């Protein structure tokens, strides 16, 4: 998958936001032909990156729509982290998952949803990432949209 990185690390199919001051996150408005307009994101810990890919048909689970929310690129282990990710079908929540842990360099949470076969829909996702270190919580939220409608035909 090819990524186009801009200031604050906005990628065409996957959003990356450094957990540091002056990071940029995409707006909630979809922009199929161009990258979404950036908006400020919260400052976070240890230059870790929050990433939320576009909702897509799963490559490992046939007939399932999913979205991945990741924390990666940390220079040291996160003392505590949590990730909450929600998948929406045309504005209606269809899946949600959370994950948390301690002393990890990276983490992933996946929201899965098996839609009815033969239907095509647009999807969006939102994820909130929190790293807690020295008693202080560092949080950012990302949103992303499917690249057009996704159809489960099988």
Coordinates of C-alpha atoms in Angstrom, one line a residue:
X1 CA 0.0 0.0 0.0
X2 CA 1.5 3.3 -1.1
X3 CA 1.4 6.2 1.4
X4 CA 1.6 9.9 0.7
X5 CA 2.9 11.6 3.8
X6 CA 2.2 15.3 4.5
X7 CA 3.0 17.4 7.6
X8 CA 1.5 15.5 10.5
X9 CA 1.5 12.3 8.5
X10 CA -1.8 12.1 6.6
X11 CA -1.8 9.0 4.4
X12 CA -4.1 8.3 1.5
X13 CA -5.5 5.0 2.7
X14 CA -4.3 5.0 6.3
X15 CA -4.1 7.9 8.7
X16 CA -0.9 8.3 10.8
X17 CA -0.8 10.9 13.5
X18 CA 2.3 11.3 15.6
X19 CA 1.7 11.6 19.3
X20 CA 3.5 14.9 19.6
X21 CA 2.8 18.6 19.4
X22 CA 1.6 20.1 16.2
X23 CA 0.3 16.8 14.8
X24 CA -2.4 16.8 12.2
X25 CA -5.5 14.6 11.9
X26 CA -8.0 14.6 9.1
X27 CA -11.4 16.3 9.2
X28 CA -14.5 14.2 9.3
X29 CA -15.7 15.2 5.8
X30 CA -14.9 12.6 3.1
X31 CA -12.8 13.8 0.1
X32 CA -12.4 11.1 -2.5
X33 CA -10.2 13.0 -4.9
X34 CA -8.0 14.8 -2.5
X35 CA -6.6 14.5 1.0
X36 CA -8.9 15.8 3.7
X37 CA -8.3 19.2 5.3
X38 CA -6.1 18.8 8.4
X39 CA -7.2 19.8 11.9
X40 CA -5.0 20.0 15.1
X41 CA -4.6 16.8 17.2
X42 CA -3.7 16.5 20.8
X43 CA -0.1 16.3 21.9
X44 CA 0.9 12.8 23.1
X45 CA 3.7 10.8 24.5
X46 CA 7.1 9.6 23.2
X47 CA 6.5 10.2 19.4
X48 CA 4.2 7.2 19.1
X49 CA 1.9 7.3 16.1
X50 CA -1.8 6.7 16.0
X51 CA -3.0 5.1 12.8
X52 CA -6.5 4.4 11.5
X53 CA -6.9 2.8 8.1
X54 CA -9.9 3.1 5.8
X55 CA -12.8 0.7 6.4
X56 CA -12.3 -2.1 3.9
X57 CA -13.2 -5.7 3.1
X58 CA -11.1 -7.9 5.3
X59 CA -8.2 -9.7 3.7
X60 CA -8.2 -12.5 6.3
X61 CA -11.9 -12.9 7.1
X62 CA -14.1 -13.4 4.0
X63 CA -17.3 -11.3 3.8
X64 CA -16.3 -9.0 6.7
X65 CA -15.8 -5.3 6.7
X66 CA -13.2 -4.1 9.2
X67 CA -11.0 -1.3 10.3
X68 CA -7.6 -1.3 12.1
X69 CA -6.6 1.1 14.8
X70 CA -2.9 1.0 15.7
X71 CA -0.4 2.6 18.0
X72 CA 3.1 2.1 16.6
X73 CA 6.6 3.7 16.2
X74 CA 7.1 4.2 20.0
X75 CA 10.7 4.7 21.1
X76 CA 10.0 3.1 24.4
X77 CA 7.3 0.9 25.9
X78 CA 4.0 2.6 26.7
X79 CA 3.4 2.5 30.4
X80 CA -0.4 2.1 29.8
X81 CA -2.5 2.4 26.6
X82 CA -6.1 2.1 25.5
X83 CA -7.7 2.1 22.0
X84 CA -11.4 2.4 21.2
X85 CA -12.5 2.0 17.6
X86 CA -16.0 2.2 16.1
X87 CA -17.1 1.3 12.6
X88 CA -20.1 3.0 11.0
X89 CA -22.3 2.0 8.0
X90 CA -23.6 5.3 6.5
X91 CA -23.6 6.9 9.9
X92 CA -25.0 4.0 12.0
X93 CA -22.7 2.2 14.4
X94 CA -22.3 -1.4 13.4
X95 CA -19.2 -2.5 15.3
X96 CA -17.1 -1.4 18.2
X97 CA -14.0 -2.8 20.0
X98 CA -11.5 -1.7 22.6
X99 CA -8.1 -2.8 23.8
X100 CA -5.7 -1.8 26.5
X101 CA -2.5 -3.0 28.1
X102 CA 0.8 -2.0 29.6
X103 CA 4.5 -2.0 28.7
X104 CA 4.1 -2.5 24.9
X105 CA 5.8 -0.8 21.9
X106 CA 2.8 -1.2 19.7
X107 CA -0.9 -2.2 19.8
X108 CA -3.8 -3.0 17.5
X109 CA -7.6 -3.1 17.8
X110 CA -9.8 -4.3 15.0
X111 CA -13.6 -3.6 14.6
X112 CA -15.2 -6.3 12.4
X113 CA -18.8 -6.4 10.9
X114 CA -20.3 -9.1 8.6
X115 CA -22.7 -7.1 6.4
X116 CA -25.6 -8.7 4.5
X117 CA -24.4 -10.2 1.2
X118 CA -25.3 -8.3 -1.9
X119 CA -25.4 -4.9 -0.3
X120 CA -23.1 -1.9 -1.0
X121 CA -22.5 0.8 1.6
X122 CA -20.2 3.6 2.5
X123 CA -18.4 3.2 5.8
X124 CA -16.5 5.4 8.2
X125 CA -14.6 4.8 11.4
X126 CA -13.5 6.7 14.5
X127 CA -10.8 5.7 17.0
X128 CA -9.6 7.2 20.3
X129 CA -6.1 6.5 21.4
X130 CA -4.8 7.1 24.9
X131 CA -1.4 6.7 26.4
X132 CA -1.0 7.2 30.2
X133 CA 2.5 8.0 31.5
X134 CA 3.6 9.5 34.8
X135 CA -0.1 9.9 35.8
X136 CA -1.0 12.0 32.7
X137 CA -3.3 10.8 29.9
X138 CA -2.3 11.7 26.3
X139 CA -5.2 11.3 23.9
X140 CA -6.0 11.8 20.2
X141 CA -9.0 10.8 18.0
X142 CA -8.9 10.0 14.3
X143 CA -11.7 9.4 11.7
X144 CA -11.5 7.9 8.3
X145 CA -13.8 6.8 5.5
X146 CA -14.1 4.0 3.0
X147 CA -12.8 4.6 -0.5
X148 CA -16.3 4.6 -2.0
X149 CA -19.0 2.0 -1.4
X150 CA -17.9 -1.5 -0.4
X151 CA -19.9 -4.4 -1.7
X152 CA -20.0 -7.9 -0.2
X153 CA -21.0 -10.0 -3.3
X154 CA -20.3 -13.6 -2.2

